[in-house]
Tab-separated table of C-alpha atoms and ligand atoms in Angstrom:
chain	number	residue	atom	x	y	z
Y	2	MET	CA	75.396	-93.451	6.862
Y	3	SER	CA	75.740	-94.707	9.512
Y	4	ARG	CA	75.507	-98.743	10.246
Y	5	LEU	CA	73.020	-100.470	12.538
Y	6	PHE	CA	72.574	-104.090	13.151
Y	7	LEU	CA	68.711	-104.575	14.423
Y	8	ALA	CA	69.257	-107.996	16.230
Y	9	THR	CA	65.769	-109.424	14.767
Y	10	SER	CA	64.879	-112.002	11.721
Y	11	ASN	CA	61.116	-109.998	12.087
Y	12	PRO	CA	60.641	-107.814	9.227
Y	13	HIS	CA	57.994	-105.744	10.316
Y	14	LYS	CA	60.373	-104.675	12.900
Y	15	THR	CA	63.166	-103.425	11.032
Y	16	HIS	CA	60.510	-101.810	8.624
Y	17	GLU	CA	59.546	-99.558	11.732
Y	18	VAL	CA	62.770	-99.227	12.991
Y	19	THR	CA	64.233	-98.462	9.639
Y	20	THR	CA	61.168	-95.874	8.714
Y	21	LEU	CA	61.696	-94.510	12.426
Y	22	LEU	CA	65.310	-93.788	12.436
Y	23	GLY	CA	65.246	-92.165	9.217
Y	24	SER	CA	68.165	-91.969	6.144
Y	25	PRO	CA	71.269	-91.184	8.292
Y	26	TRP	CA	71.251	-95.169	9.113
Y	27	GLN	CA	71.739	-98.389	7.420
Y	28	VAL	CA	69.788	-100.644	9.432
Y	29	GLU	CA	70.783	-104.065	8.859
Y	30	ASP	CA	68.920	-107.467	10.290
Y	31	MET	CA	69.270	-110.913	11.160
Y	32	LEU	CA	67.588	-111.660	7.620
Y	33	SER	CA	70.582	-110.291	5.837
Y	34	HIS	CA	73.020	-111.640	8.076
Y	35	PRO	CA	71.713	-115.539	7.833
Y	36	GLY	CA	74.720	-116.803	10.137
Y	37	ILE	CA	74.339	-115.076	12.613
Y	38	THR	CA	72.644	-116.674	15.909
Y	39	LEU	CA	71.215	-114.883	19.000
Y	40	PRO	CA	71.269	-116.491	22.451
Y	41	GLU	CA	67.851	-117.753	24.041
Y	42	GLU	CA	65.980	-114.828	25.599
Y	43	THR	CA	66.544	-116.082	29.472
Y	44	GLY	CA	65.928	-113.191	30.949
Y	45	THR	CA	63.132	-112.232	32.775
Y	46	THR	CA	62.150	-109.289	31.860
Y	47	PHE	CA	61.744	-107.107	28.268
Y	48	GLU	CA	64.843	-105.506	29.266
Y	49	GLU	CA	66.939	-107.859	29.998
Y	50	ASN	CA	66.159	-109.956	26.902
Y	51	ALA	CA	66.708	-106.921	24.748
Y	52	ILE	CA	70.607	-106.801	26.434
Y	53	ILE	CA	70.688	-110.452	25.823
Y	54	LYS	CA	69.993	-110.248	22.235
Y	55	ALA	CA	72.277	-107.278	21.231
Y	56	LYS	CA	74.981	-108.300	23.490
Y	57	GLY	CA	74.753	-111.366	21.103
Y	58	GLY	CA	74.342	-109.839	17.892
Y	59	SER	CA	77.197	-107.805	18.607
Y	60	ALA	CA	79.634	-111.387	19.642
Y	61	ALA	CA	79.225	-111.983	16.103
Y	62	LEU	CA	79.949	-108.173	14.313
Y	63	PRO	CA	82.647	-106.404	16.138
Y	64	GLY	CA	82.488	-102.619	16.331
Y	65	VAL	CA	79.209	-102.469	14.961
Y	66	LEU	CA	76.668	-100.510	16.873
Y	67	VAL	CA	73.990	-103.516	17.471
Y	68	MET	CA	70.561	-102.609	18.602
Y	69	ALA	CA	67.652	-105.349	19.737
Y	70	ASP	CA	64.456	-104.700	20.515
Y	71	ASP	CA	62.220	-107.139	23.419
Y	72	SER	CA	58.474	-105.850	22.731
Y	73	GLY	CA	55.020	-107.728	24.188
Y	74	LEU	CA	51.941	-107.493	25.391
Y	75	GLU	CA	50.527	-107.112	28.634
Y	76	VAL	CA	46.425	-107.781	29.682
Y	77	ASP	CA	45.769	-106.872	33.241
Y	78	ALA	CA	43.464	-109.548	33.317
Y	79	LEU	CA	45.691	-112.512	32.444
Y	80	ASP	CA	48.194	-110.636	35.603
Y	81	GLY	CA	50.851	-109.471	33.030
Y	82	GLN	CA	50.041	-112.127	30.207
Y	83	PRO	CA	51.779	-112.768	27.518
Y	84	GLY	CA	54.896	-110.536	28.802
Y	85	VAL	CA	57.894	-111.518	27.609
Y	86	TYR	CA	56.553	-114.599	26.518
Y	87	SER	CA	54.451	-112.686	23.512
Y	88	ALA	CA	56.321	-114.172	20.589
Y	89	ARG	CA	55.883	-117.656	22.222
Y	90	TYR	CA	52.791	-117.380	23.782
Y	91	ALA	CA	51.635	-120.825	22.694
Y	92	GLY	CA	54.914	-122.746	22.349
Y	93	GLU	CA	57.914	-122.207	21.272
Y	94	ASN	CA	57.640	-121.754	17.134
Y	95	ALA	CA	54.678	-120.942	17.513
Y	96	THR	CA	52.829	-118.365	14.686
Y	97	ASP	CA	51.530	-114.759	15.743
Y	98	ALA	CA	47.544	-116.787	14.975
Y	99	GLU	CA	48.470	-119.699	16.967
Y	100	ASN	CA	49.734	-116.765	19.567
Y	101	ARG	CA	46.167	-115.065	18.765
Y	102	LEU	CA	44.103	-117.841	18.892
Y	103	LEU	CA	45.645	-119.033	22.440
Y	104	LEU	CA	45.243	-114.934	24.163
Y	105	LYS	CA	41.306	-115.368	22.528
Y	106	GLU	CA	41.138	-118.597	24.554
Y	107	ARG	CA	41.887	-116.915	27.648
Y	108	LEU	CA	40.105	-113.827	27.505
Y	109	ARG	CA	37.182	-115.939	27.122
Y	110	HIS	CA	37.582	-117.865	30.344
Y	111	ILE	CA	37.474	-114.342	32.025
Y	112	GLY	CA	35.372	-112.462	30.038
Y	113	ARG	CA	31.185	-113.636	29.142
Y	114	ASN	CA	30.695	-110.962	26.635
Y	115	PRO	CA	32.799	-111.518	23.642
Y	116	ALA	CA	32.766	-108.152	22.905
Y	117	GLN	CA	34.431	-107.248	26.068
Y	118	TYR	CA	37.179	-105.044	25.741
Y	119	PHE	CA	40.318	-105.324	28.003
Y	120	PRO	CA	42.887	-103.625	29.538
Y	121	ALA	CA	46.321	-103.853	28.501
Y	122	ARG	CA	49.653	-102.151	27.076
Y	123	PHE	CA	52.660	-103.282	25.145
Y	124	TYR	CA	55.434	-102.582	26.174
Y	125	CYS	CA	58.973	-102.083	23.795
Y	126	CYS	CA	62.607	-101.658	25.244
Y	127	LEU	CA	65.371	-101.081	23.441
Y	128	ALA	CA	69.275	-102.108	23.780
Y	129	LEU	CA	72.241	-100.476	22.341
Y	130	VAL	CA	75.454	-102.056	22.092
Y	131	ARG	CA	79.550	-101.796	20.772
Y	132	ASP	CA	81.493	-104.118	21.315
Y	133	GLY	CA	79.704	-106.044	24.121
Y	134	GLN	CA	79.253	-103.239	26.078
Y	135	LEU	CA	76.009	-101.934	26.952
Y	136	LEU	CA	75.428	-98.176	25.493
Y	137	HIS	CA	71.749	-97.360	26.293
Y	138	VAL	CA	68.147	-98.215	26.838
Y	139	ALA	CA	65.384	-96.687	26.042
Y	140	THR	CA	61.666	-97.668	26.572
Y	141	GLY	CA	58.115	-97.144	25.251
Y	142	THR	CA	54.507	-97.944	26.370
Y	143	VAL	CA	51.161	-97.688	24.716
Y	144	GLU	CA	47.759	-98.372	26.651
Y	145	GLY	CA	44.867	-99.634	25.128
Y	146	TRP	CA	42.590	-102.382	25.045
Y	147	VAL	CA	42.559	-106.209	23.794
Y	148	SER	CA	39.354	-107.730	22.352
Y	149	MET	CA	38.291	-110.956	21.310
Y	150	ILE	CA	37.213	-109.438	18.070
Y	151	GLN	CA	40.161	-109.259	15.890
Y	152	ARG	CA	40.384	-106.184	12.819
Y	153	GLY	CA	42.394	-105.489	10.632
Y	154	LYS	CA	44.790	-107.275	8.044
Y	155	GLY	CA	47.634	-104.898	8.863
Y	156	GLY	CA	50.913	-105.204	11.403
Y	157	PHE	CA	51.724	-108.358	13.079
Y	158	GLY	CA	51.694	-110.349	16.311
Y	159	TYR	CA	48.391	-108.814	18.298
Y	160	ASP	CA	48.128	-106.031	16.065
Y	161	SER	CA	44.422	-106.946	14.801
Y	162	MET	CA	42.752	-107.653	19.036
Y	163	PHE	CA	44.390	-103.787	20.243
Y	164	TYR	CA	42.918	-101.230	20.431
Y	165	PRO	CA	45.355	-97.970	20.994
Y	166	GLU	CA	43.873	-95.865	23.665
Y	167	GLY	CA	41.195	-92.784	22.117
Y	168	PHE	CA	41.166	-94.941	18.904
Y	169	LYS	CA	38.363	-96.402	17.105
Y	170	LYS	CA	40.584	-98.675	15.184
Y	171	SER	CA	42.930	-101.726	16.191
Y	172	PHE	CA	46.705	-101.297	15.602
Y	173	ALA	CA	45.806	-103.777	12.157
Y	174	GLU	CA	43.526	-101.120	11.047
Y	175	LEU	CA	46.275	-98.058	11.278
Y	176	SER	CA	48.605	-97.044	8.279
Y	177	GLN	CA	51.736	-97.921	9.258
Y	178	ALA	CA	52.842	-94.425	9.937
Y	179	GLU	CA	49.587	-93.945	12.373
Y	180	LYS	CA	51.191	-96.662	14.269
Y	181	ASN	CA	54.788	-95.727	14.005
Y	182	THR	CA	53.355	-91.896	15.862
Y	183	LEU	CA	51.939	-93.898	18.718
Y	184	SER	CA	53.569	-97.202	19.472
Y	185	HIS	CA	55.685	-98.694	22.120
Y	186	ARG	CA	58.546	-99.423	19.356
Y	187	GLY	CA	57.934	-95.805	17.688
Y	188	GLN	CA	58.300	-94.439	21.250
Y	189	ALA	CA	61.303	-96.174	22.441
Y	190	ILE	CA	63.073	-95.059	18.905
Y	191	GLU	CA	62.310	-91.664	19.308
Y	192	MET	CA	63.945	-92.177	22.468
Y	193	MET	CA	66.812	-93.973	21.511
Y	194	LYS	CA	67.268	-91.792	18.482
Y	195	SER	CA	67.550	-88.681	20.664
Y	196	TRP	CA	70.130	-89.963	22.702
Y	197	LEU	CA	72.123	-90.542	19.114
Y	198	ASP	CA	71.933	-86.915	18.293
Y	199	ARG	CA	73.412	-86.314	21.402
Y	200	ASN	CA	76.144	-89.105	21.299
Y	201	PRO	CA	77.204	-88.401	17.385
Y	202	GLN	CA	80.196	-91.467	18.097
Y	203	PRO	CA	79.131	-93.728	20.447
F	317	LIG	P1	60.314	-110.309	20.263
F	317	LIG	O1	60.291	-110.776	19.200
F	317	LIG	O2	61.193	-111.397	21.116
F	317	LIG	O3	60.470	-108.850	21.148
F	317	LIG	O4	58.717	-110.634	20.613
F	317	LIG	C1	57.800	-109.863	20.748
F	317	LIG	C2	56.986	-110.249	19.975
F	317	LIG	O5	55.706	-109.442	20.993
F	317	LIG	C3	56.154	-110.475	19.056
F	317	LIG	O6	55.985	-111.696	18.241
F	317	LIG	C4	54.554	-110.384	18.939
F	317	LIG	O7	53.684	-111.013	19.490
F	317	LIG	C5	54.670	-108.869	19.979
F	317	LIG	N1	54.641	-108.064	20.108
F	317	LIG	C6	55.571	-106.867	19.881
F	317	LIG	N2	55.577	-105.732	19.450
F	317	LIG	C7	54.160	-105.675	18.666
F	317	LIG	C8	53.666	-104.329	17.835
F	317	LIG	O8	53.810	-103.628	17.657
F	317	LIG	N3	52.596	-105.853	17.227
F	317	LIG	C9	52.068	-107.044	17.582
F	317	LIG	N4	53.142	-107.507	18.464
F	317	LIG	C10	54.214	-107.332	18.771
């Protein structure tokens, strides 16, 4: 088994990455390494923040392959917000519910119809680092709509407000397997996986 440290404390992300990378990979995260802290996400792009997190994790784990994900939701009618601020849209320690509430408020200001759907996308950037050296970057996007109407109990973050293109269900109503086949993270991981297959000992 190959060891990979995912620089996140979000168990949903770890679950998605573990499932998508498959059995040759033993994925560890910050919940299994509580002593590791990551630098502040001071970047203005998903890529900058993914690299900051991956290099931060790598500084604590010499010799280990470290991957970080930076992801978020971009709403066209809000000029791309919440974007890189998705996790802290309603404040530094905001919960997912608080972030969704703020997004609903912002949408209410621009849309007269509460059932309106606004074009949006999830974006994900993955950075792979070993010993502080950036090895590869992979990205993924899923287009769709956000709505003030929340549906479904699964997932995390903005899942219950996001309706992927071509589907009548929100991300929170899809099974994990269905979400993985079309999600931004699923696509980015597929790209990273194929790079790892082509570079077996990066
Ligand atoms: P990060 O952990 O700094 O990359 O922040 C990612 C944030 O974007 C999460 O806290 C969620 O609010 C949002 N996000 C990213 N990916 C997803 C997803 O797959 N579903 C729902 N929300 C997501």
